[in-house]
Backbone as JSON, one array per atom type, in Angstrom:
{
  "sequence": "TGGSRHTGLAAPPHRNIHWADTSASVNQDALEAVYAEIRGAIEQFNGKIKGKLGFFDTDVTTPISFENINELEKIIPYGGGGTDFTVVFHYIKSNMKHDLPSVIIIFTDGYGLFPEEADILDIPVLWLIDNEDVNPPFGKVARLRKAQQ",
  "N": [[127.99, 117.85, 81.36], [128.37, 114.59, 80.4], [128.71, 112.1, 82.07], [128.98, 108.62, 83.09], [128.05, 108.06, 85.55], [125.49, 107.18, 87.73], [123.13, 108.83, 89.54], [120.59, 108.52, 90.41], [118.84, 110.59, 90.75], [117.61, 111.63, 88.47], [116.03, 109.58, 87.66], [112.73, 108.22, 87.67], [110.9, 107.7, 90.74], [110.68, 104.45, 92.22], [107.58, 103.01, 92.22], [106.33, 100.79, 93.43], [103.76, 98.9, 94.84], [103.0, 96.72, 97.33], [100.7, 94.36, 98.44], [99.63, 92.41, 101.07], [97.69, 89.64, 101.78], [96.06, 89.2, 104.72], [94.06, 87.69, 105.75], [92.0, 85.35, 107.6], [92.38, 82.89, 106.37], [94.98, 82.78, 105.56], [98.1, 81.63, 106.48], [100.87, 81.8, 108.87], [103.19, 80.84, 107.59], [102.67, 81.52, 104.93], [102.7, 84.31, 105.1], [105.36, 84.68, 105.82], [106.5, 83.86, 103.46], [105.76, 85.97, 101.8], [107.38, 88.09, 102.72], [109.85, 86.9, 102.16], [109.79, 86.76, 99.35], [109.74, 89.51, 98.65], [112.14, 90.35, 99.86], [113.9, 88.79, 98.31], [113.55, 90.0, 95.79], [114.55, 92.56, 96.32], [117.22, 91.93, 96.89], [117.97, 90.77, 94.44], [118.01, 92.95, 92.75], [120.09, 94.4, 93.73], [119.49, 95.96, 96.01], [118.11, 98.14, 95.01], [115.39, 98.29, 94.73], [112.53, 99.87, 95.79], [109.6, 100.47, 97.72], [106.21, 100.07, 98.84], [104.48, 98.47, 101.5], [101.47, 97.04, 102.32], [98.65, 95.72, 104.16], [95.76, 93.59, 103.98], [92.42, 92.48, 104.61], [89.27, 92.39, 105.03], [89.49, 95.01, 105.19], [91.92, 97.65, 104.87], [95.37, 98.31, 105.68], [97.29, 101.28, 106.12], [99.69, 101.6, 103.64], [103.17, 101.05, 104.19], [106.24, 102.63, 103.6], [109.29, 101.26, 102.27], [112.82, 101.05, 101.87], [114.86, 99.32, 101.94], [115.99, 96.03, 103.01], [116.12, 95.92, 105.83], [114.29, 97.92, 106.63], [111.97, 96.87, 105.49], [111.61, 94.53, 107.01], [110.81, 95.52, 109.44], [108.17, 96.09, 109.25], [105.03, 95.3, 110.43], [102.68, 92.7, 110.1], [99.06, 92.91, 109.88], [95.74, 91.94, 110.54], [93.17, 89.48, 109.78], [90.55, 88.81, 109.18], [87.92, 88.23, 106.79], [88.28, 88.07, 103.15], [88.59, 90.66, 100.88], [89.24, 91.92, 97.94], [88.52, 94.3, 96.75], [88.85, 96.39, 98.54], [91.5, 97.12, 98.45], [91.81, 98.4, 95.96], [89.95, 100.45, 96.2], [91.16, 101.87, 98.27], [93.52, 102.78, 96.99], [92.41, 104.37, 94.96], [91.12, 106.33, 96.5], [93.15, 107.39, 98.14], [95.58, 107.63, 96.81], [95.42, 108.88, 94.38], [96.78, 111.0, 93.2], [99.34, 110.14, 93.08], [99.74, 107.58, 91.79], [100.5, 104.09, 92.06], [103.04, 102.36, 90.14], [102.82, 99.7, 89.69], [100.82, 97.08, 91.04], [101.2, 94.66, 93.41], [99.95, 91.74, 94.59], [99.89, 89.57, 97.21], [98.45, 86.52, 97.95], [96.01, 83.96, 98.85], [94.05, 83.94, 97.11], [91.35, 83.53, 97.52], [88.53, 85.23, 97.65], [86.61, 88.31, 97.33], [86.58, 89.75, 94.22], [87.32, 92.87, 92.55], [85.66, 94.82, 89.96], [87.17, 94.94, 86.74], [87.34, 97.51, 85.72], [87.74, 99.05, 87.96], [90.43, 99.07, 88.58], [92.0, 101.12, 87.7], [93.65, 101.16, 85.44], [96.16, 100.27, 86.24], [98.88, 98.08, 86.2], [98.46, 94.79, 87.47], [99.81, 92.3, 89.51], [99.24, 89.15, 90.59], [100.25, 87.17, 93.17], [99.94, 84.03, 93.92], [99.34, 81.33, 96.13], [98.46, 78.81, 95.33], [97.04, 76.46, 92.94], [94.44, 76.71, 92.3], [92.9, 79.08, 92.09], [91.99, 81.6, 89.82], [92.41, 84.8, 89.04], [90.21, 87.37, 87.67], [91.48, 89.29, 86.12], [94.64, 90.85, 85.27], [98.09, 89.73, 85.78], [99.29, 86.48, 86.7], [101.27, 84.81, 89.05], [102.47, 81.83, 90.44], [103.07, 80.96, 93.72], [105.2, 78.74, 95.33], [104.39, 76.61, 97.97], [106.07, 76.35, 101.06], [107.82, 73.41, 101.87], [107.05, 71.17, 104.43]],
  "CA": [[128.96, 116.76, 81.25], [127.59, 113.36, 80.32], [129.38, 110.92, 82.63], [128.15, 107.42, 83.22], [127.66, 107.87, 86.94], [124.05, 107.29, 87.91], [122.84, 109.29, 90.89], [119.22, 108.18, 90.76], [118.0, 111.77, 90.87], [116.83, 111.85, 87.26], [115.15, 108.45, 87.43], [111.49, 108.31, 88.44], [110.95, 106.81, 91.89], [109.98, 103.16, 92.08], [106.29, 103.13, 92.88], [105.75, 99.46, 93.61], [103.0, 98.74, 96.07], [102.76, 95.31, 97.64], [99.61, 94.15, 99.39], [99.62, 91.03, 101.55], [96.43, 89.14, 102.32], [96.22, 88.74, 106.1], [92.79, 87.13, 106.19], [92.13, 84.17, 108.45], [92.79, 81.71, 105.59], [96.41, 82.89, 105.24], [98.84, 81.28, 107.69], [102.16, 82.45, 109.12], [104.15, 80.44, 106.54], [102.38, 82.3, 103.73], [103.2, 85.66, 105.34], [106.82, 84.63, 105.74], [106.82, 83.77, 102.02], [105.62, 87.33, 101.26], [108.61, 88.81, 103.04], [110.95, 86.26, 101.43], [109.71, 87.17, 97.95], [110.15, 90.91, 98.53], [113.58, 90.36, 100.15], [114.58, 88.25, 97.14], [113.54, 91.02, 94.74], [115.48, 93.62, 96.72], [118.58, 91.39, 96.71], [118.21, 90.55, 93.01], [118.28, 94.24, 92.13], [121.15, 95.05, 94.51], [118.97, 96.94, 96.95], [117.57, 99.32, 94.32], [113.93, 98.26, 94.71], [111.85, 100.52, 96.91], [108.17, 100.32, 97.54], [105.36, 100.16, 100.02], [103.82, 97.22, 101.85], [100.25, 97.17, 103.11], [97.96, 94.46, 104.44], [94.31, 93.69, 103.83], [91.48, 91.37, 104.73], [88.1, 93.14, 104.53], [89.9, 96.4, 105.36], [93.33, 97.79, 104.51], [96.23, 99.15, 106.5], [98.02, 102.27, 105.32], [100.96, 101.01, 103.22], [104.37, 101.63, 104.79], [107.36, 102.66, 102.66], [110.56, 100.63, 102.61], [113.88, 101.29, 100.9], [115.85, 98.25, 102.06], [115.5, 94.85, 103.72], [115.92, 96.23, 107.25], [113.03, 98.65, 106.76], [110.9, 95.92, 105.16], [111.4, 93.57, 108.09], [110.21, 96.21, 110.59], [106.73, 96.26, 108.98], [104.31, 94.24, 111.13], [101.38, 92.36, 109.49], [97.85, 93.13, 110.66], [94.53, 91.48, 109.87], [92.63, 88.24, 110.3], [89.13, 88.62, 108.85], [87.66, 87.64, 105.48], [89.11, 88.64, 102.09], [87.89, 91.5, 99.91], [90.25, 92.63, 97.16], [88.06, 95.62, 96.33], [89.3, 97.43, 99.47], [92.82, 97.57, 98.0], [91.65, 99.33, 94.85], [89.28, 101.64, 96.74], [92.17, 102.63, 99.01], [94.39, 103.45, 96.02], [91.61, 105.4, 94.3], [90.81, 107.4, 97.45], [94.3, 107.94, 98.87], [96.81, 107.71, 96.02], [95.06, 109.26, 93.02], [97.76, 111.95, 92.66], [100.63, 109.45, 93.02], [99.36, 106.18, 91.58], [101.63, 103.17, 91.93], [103.31, 101.89, 88.78], [102.38, 98.31, 89.66], [100.23, 96.57, 92.28], [101.56, 93.26, 93.59], [99.08, 91.24, 95.65], [100.19, 88.23, 97.71], [97.17, 86.04, 98.46], [95.59, 82.62, 98.46], [93.12, 84.18, 96.01], [89.95, 83.29, 97.87], [87.93, 86.47, 98.11], [85.78, 89.09, 96.42], [87.39, 90.52, 93.27], [86.65, 94.06, 92.01], [85.51, 94.89, 88.51], [88.42, 95.36, 86.12], [87.31, 98.97, 85.55], [88.14, 99.69, 89.22], [91.87, 98.97, 88.86], [92.62, 102.38, 87.27], [94.66, 100.86, 84.41], [97.45, 99.98, 86.86], [99.16, 96.64, 86.08], [98.3, 94.02, 88.71], [100.43, 90.98, 89.56], [98.72, 88.34, 91.69], [101.14, 86.09, 93.59], [98.97, 83.14, 94.55], [100.02, 80.14, 96.64], [97.79, 77.56, 94.95], [96.72, 76.34, 91.51], [92.98, 76.64, 92.19], [92.23, 80.36, 91.88], [92.42, 82.38, 88.66], [91.79, 86.12, 89.08], [89.58, 87.75, 86.41], [92.32, 90.24, 85.37], [96.02, 90.94, 85.75], [99.0, 88.6, 85.57], [99.33, 85.58, 87.85], [102.43, 83.95, 89.3], [102.16, 80.89, 91.49], [104.09, 80.78, 94.74], [105.25, 77.38, 95.87], [104.34, 76.56, 99.42], [107.25, 75.74, 101.67], [107.63, 72.01, 102.27], [107.22, 70.95, 105.89]],
  "C": [[128.22, 115.45, 81.35], [128.34, 112.15, 80.81], [128.43, 109.76, 82.77], [127.68, 107.19, 84.65], [126.16, 108.13, 87.1], [123.76, 107.69, 89.35], [121.44, 108.92, 91.34], [118.3, 109.38, 90.81], [117.12, 111.98, 89.64], [115.83, 110.72, 87.01], [113.86, 108.63, 88.23], [111.56, 107.36, 89.63], [110.23, 105.49, 91.59], [108.7, 103.25, 92.88], [105.61, 101.77, 92.92], [104.95, 99.45, 94.9], [102.65, 97.28, 96.21], [101.64, 95.25, 98.67], [99.63, 92.68, 99.78], [98.28, 90.73, 102.2], [96.71, 88.62, 103.73], [94.89, 88.22, 106.65], [93.05, 85.84, 106.98], [92.6, 82.93, 107.69], [94.27, 81.71, 105.25], [97.2, 82.63, 106.52], [100.19, 81.99, 107.77], [103.19, 82.1, 108.05], [103.94, 81.25, 105.28], [102.87, 83.74, 103.91], [104.72, 85.71, 105.3], [107.27, 84.55, 104.28], [106.71, 85.14, 101.35], [106.92, 88.1, 101.48], [109.8, 88.22, 102.29], [110.96, 86.68, 99.96], [110.18, 88.61, 97.77], [111.65, 91.04, 98.82], [114.37, 89.88, 98.94], [114.64, 89.26, 96.0], [114.51, 92.14, 95.06], [116.92, 93.16, 96.48], [118.93, 91.24, 95.23], [118.57, 91.85, 92.3], [119.23, 95.08, 92.97], [120.64, 96.17, 95.4], [118.31, 98.14, 96.32], [116.04, 99.31, 94.2], [113.42, 98.9, 95.98], [110.37, 100.29, 96.69], [107.43, 100.56, 98.82], [104.74, 98.79, 100.23], [102.63, 97.53, 102.74], [99.6, 95.81, 103.26], [96.47, 94.67, 104.29], [93.65, 92.37, 104.18], [90.17, 91.91, 104.18], [88.31, 94.63, 104.71], [91.37, 96.46, 104.98], [94.07, 98.56, 105.61], [96.88, 100.17, 105.57], [99.36, 101.65, 104.93], [102.15, 101.79, 103.8], [105.52, 101.53, 103.78], [108.55, 101.88, 103.19], [111.55, 100.92, 101.5], [114.96, 100.23, 100.97], [115.25, 97.11, 102.89], [115.25, 95.15, 105.2], [114.6, 96.96, 107.48], [111.84, 97.73, 106.49], [110.58, 95.05, 106.37], [110.84, 94.21, 109.36], [108.7, 96.39, 110.43], [105.99, 95.04, 109.54], [102.96, 93.98, 110.44], [100.21, 92.6, 110.45], [96.66, 92.61, 109.88], [93.97, 90.25, 110.54], [91.18, 87.98, 109.98], [88.95, 87.85, 107.55], [88.57, 88.28, 104.44], [88.25, 89.39, 101.09], [88.93, 92.32, 99.17], [89.82, 94.03, 96.76], [88.58, 96.71, 97.25], [90.67, 97.96, 99.07], [92.66, 98.66, 96.94], [90.9, 100.59, 95.27], [90.26, 102.5, 97.52], [93.04, 103.43, 98.03], [93.64, 104.61, 95.36], [91.37, 106.59, 95.23], [92.03, 108.11, 98.01], [95.55, 108.15, 98.03], [96.56, 108.24, 94.62], [96.03, 110.25, 92.39], [99.16, 111.35, 92.57], [100.36, 107.96, 92.9], [100.6, 105.3, 91.51], [101.81, 102.75, 90.48], [102.9, 100.44, 88.6], [101.82, 97.96, 91.03], [100.55, 95.08, 92.34], [100.79, 92.76, 94.8], [99.46, 89.8, 95.97], [98.93, 87.7, 98.38], [97.0, 84.55, 98.18], [94.51, 82.72, 97.38], [91.66, 83.99, 96.33], [89.36, 84.56, 98.45], [87.12, 87.13, 97.02], [86.67, 89.96, 95.54], [86.6, 91.75, 92.8], [86.4, 93.89, 90.51], [86.82, 95.38, 87.92], [88.48, 96.87, 85.93], [87.79, 99.71, 86.81], [89.64, 99.69, 89.47], [92.67, 100.15, 88.3], [93.74, 102.18, 86.25], [96.07, 100.67, 84.98], [97.7, 98.48, 86.68], [99.08, 95.96, 87.45], [98.97, 92.66, 88.54], [99.9, 90.28, 90.8], [99.74, 87.24, 91.96], [100.31, 85.17, 94.47], [99.65, 81.83, 94.93], [99.29, 78.83, 96.37], [97.53, 77.57, 93.45], [95.22, 76.47, 91.26], [92.31, 77.93, 91.75], [92.86, 81.08, 90.68], [91.71, 83.73, 88.67], [91.24, 86.52, 87.7], [90.39, 88.75, 85.58], [93.71, 90.22, 85.97], [96.84, 89.71, 85.37], [99.04, 87.77, 86.85], [100.66, 84.85, 87.88], [102.07, 83.08, 90.48], [103.33, 80.76, 92.45], [104.05, 79.33, 95.2], [105.21, 77.45, 97.38], [105.59, 75.88, 99.94], [106.91, 74.31, 102.1], [107.9, 71.88, 103.76], [108.26, 69.88, 106.12]]
}
């Protein structure tokens, strides 16, 4: 029977993975903007966006799954060192090779060591950068506006 009711069971799971830069150059306002952007996406799609959120500086945290805003807001940032984007892609290659994300979204100020494009495993990358100064060598870039004081 071909009704129009959508149960979500036949649809592939959303495999968005968000990584937030928690290096020393990223302040609390920038981290709050990360959560605001993800909350906005969840609200825009009526709560149907699921994903994982992890943090990185020169190391990564294990990404934590979220299915709604309440779960998202329970995820605590961790970090404070330098910035090395290669650790994100090494983590994915080592720990997610059998369930690769459909997109990688990286919130950052962009100041750090970028991997070679060959290391991104043909996964689309969206860089959400809070300045106009940094241009990553691959992927798409969106500029986040800093909150006005």
